[in-house]
């Protein structure tokens, strides 16, 4: 199961479409620590997928918080930006 965090509506729709046949997406939350942590406790997903959009710095702060819980976190972006990777 996958929890999406921080995806804008367009990215969320594309991720749902791409993941639909491979896993169960249990929810989608904005890039806010409190809401993401509450959803993590509620859904206990196998993976948290964090969308690093225009504010990659905020996304990586959230990744740090989520990693602190022991969650498996994957970060996706709209482009292959070597400065972000």
C-alpha positions as YAML, in Angstrom:
chain: A
units: angstrom
residues:
- id: 1
  name: UNK
  ca: [0.00, 0.00, 0.00]
- id: 2
  name: UNK
  ca: [1.12, 3.55, -0.75]
- id: 3
  name: UNK
  ca: [0.33, 6.90, 0.88]
- id: 4
  name: UNK
  ca: [0.84, 9.95, -1.35]
- id: 5
  name: UNK
  ca: [2.04, 13.16, 0.32]
- id: 6
  name: UNK
  ca: [2.49, 16.62, -1.15]
- id: 7
  name: UNK
  ca: [1.21, 15.94, -4.66]
- id: 8
  name: UNK
  ca: [-0.64, 18.69, -6.49]
- id: 9
  name: UNK
  ca: [-3.94, 17.59, -8.12]
- id: 10
  name: UNK
  ca: [-2.37, 16.89, -11.53]
- id: 11
  name: UNK
  ca: [0.53, 14.91, -10.08]
- id: 12
  name: UNK
  ca: [-1.83, 13.05, -7.77]
- id: 13
  name: UNK
  ca: [-4.01, 11.98, -10.72]
- id: 14
  name: UNK
  ca: [-0.96, 10.82, -12.71]
- id: 15
  name: UNK
  ca: [0.43, 8.86, -9.75]
- id: 16
  name: UNK
  ca: [-2.94, 7.21, -9.05]
- id: 17
  name: UNK
  ca: [-3.16, 6.18, -12.73]
- id: 18
  name: UNK
  ca: [0.41, 4.87, -12.80]
- id: 19
  name: UNK
  ca: [0.12, 2.94, -9.53]
- id: 20
  name: UNK
  ca: [-3.44, 1.63, -9.87]
- id: 21
  name: UNK
  ca: [-2.48, -1.74, -11.38]
- id: 22
  name: UNK
  ca: [0.52, -2.32, -9.11]
- id: 23
  name: UNK
  ca: [-0.53, -1.39, -5.58]
- id: 24
  name: UNK
  ca: [-3.26, 0.09, -3.44]
- id: 25
  name: UNK
  ca: [-3.07, 3.85, -2.86]
- id: 26
  name: UNK
  ca: [-4.59, 4.34, 0.59]
- id: 27
  name: UNK
  ca: [-4.72, 8.14, 0.61]
- id: 28
  name: UNK
  ca: [-3.27, 11.47, -0.36]
- id: 29
  name: UNK
  ca: [-2.31, 14.25, 2.04]
- id: 30
  name: UNK
  ca: [-0.83, 17.73, 1.64]
- id: 31
  name: UNK
  ca: [2.82, 18.30, 2.53]
- id: 32
  name: UNK
  ca: [2.10, 19.11, 6.16]
- id: 33
  name: UNK
  ca: [3.90, 17.11, 8.83]
- id: 34
  name: UNK
  ca: [0.92, 16.77, 11.18]
- id: 35
  name: UNK
  ca: [-1.48, 15.54, 8.49]
- id: 36
  name: UNK
  ca: [1.09, 13.23, 6.91]
- id: 37
  name: UNK
  ca: [1.95, 11.70, 10.30]
- id: 38
  name: UNK
  ca: [-1.75, 11.24, 11.16]
- id: 39
  name: UNK
  ca: [-2.34, 9.51, 7.82]
- id: 40
  name: UNK
  ca: [0.75, 7.35, 8.37]
- id: 41
  name: UNK
  ca: [-0.65, 6.16, 11.71]
- id: 42
  name: UNK
  ca: [-4.17, 5.69, 10.30]
- id: 43
  name: UNK
  ca: [-3.25, 3.77, 7.12]
- id: 44
  name: UNK
  ca: [0.12, 2.18, 8.05]
- id: 45
  name: UNK
  ca: [1.20, 2.05, 4.39]
- id: 46
  name: UNK
  ca: [4.11, 0.00, 3.11]
- id: 47
  name: UNK
  ca: [5.56, 3.11, 1.43]
- id: 48
  name: UNK
  ca: [5.05, 6.86, 1.69]
- id: 49
  name: UNK
  ca: [5.52, 8.56, -1.67]
- id: 50
  name: UNK
  ca: [6.46, 12.24, -1.25]
- id: 51
  name: UNK
  ca: [6.12, 14.56, -4.25]
- id: 52
  name: UNK
  ca: [8.96, 17.08, -4.41]
- id: 53
  name: UNK
  ca: [7.40, 19.93, -6.35]
- id: 54
  name: UNK
  ca: [8.41, 23.57, -6.47]
- id: 55
  name: UNK
  ca: [9.40, 23.48, -2.78]
- id: 56
  name: UNK
  ca: [11.83, 20.58, -2.72]
- id: 57
  name: UNK
  ca: [13.37, 21.88, 0.51]
- id: 58
  name: UNK
  ca: [10.03, 21.51, 2.33]
- id: 59
  name: UNK
  ca: [9.52, 18.05, 0.82]
- id: 60
  name: UNK
  ca: [12.90, 16.88, 2.12]
- id: 61
  name: UNK
  ca: [12.17, 18.30, 5.59]
- id: 62
  name: UNK
  ca: [9.00, 16.18, 5.54]
- id: 63
  name: UNK
  ca: [11.01, 13.16, 4.38]
- id: 64
  name: UNK
  ca: [13.26, 13.64, 7.41]
- id: 65
  name: UNK
  ca: [10.23, 13.68, 9.75]
- id: 66
  name: UNK
  ca: [8.69, 10.60, 8.10]
- id: 67
  name: UNK
  ca: [12.00, 8.71, 8.16]
- id: 68
  name: UNK
  ca: [12.15, 9.38, 11.88]
- id: 69
  name: UNK
  ca: [9.07, 7.19, 12.31]
- id: 70
  name: UNK
  ca: [10.68, 4.28, 10.49]
- id: 71
  name: UNK
  ca: [8.52, 4.75, 7.40]
- id: 72
  name: UNK
  ca: [9.86, 3.72, 4.01]
- id: 73
  name: UNK
  ca: [9.84, 6.93, 1.97]
- id: 74
  name: UNK
  ca: [10.24, 7.42, -1.78]
- id: 75
  name: UNK
  ca: [10.57, 10.88, -3.32]
- id: 76
  name: UNK
  ca: [9.31, 11.65, -6.81]
- id: 77
  name: UNK
  ca: [9.68, 14.82, -8.85]
- id: 78
  name: UNK
  ca: [8.42, 16.24, -12.12]
- id: 79
  name: UNK
  ca: [11.88, 16.29, -13.67]
- id: 80
  name: UNK
  ca: [15.26, 14.62, -13.31]
- id: 81
  name: UNK
  ca: [16.95, 17.57, -11.62]
- id: 82
  name: UNK
  ca: [20.55, 16.69, -10.67]
- id: 83
  name: UNK
  ca: [20.54, 19.42, -8.01]
- id: 84
  name: UNK
  ca: [17.63, 17.71, -6.24]
- id: 85
  name: UNK
  ca: [18.89, 14.15, -6.70]
...
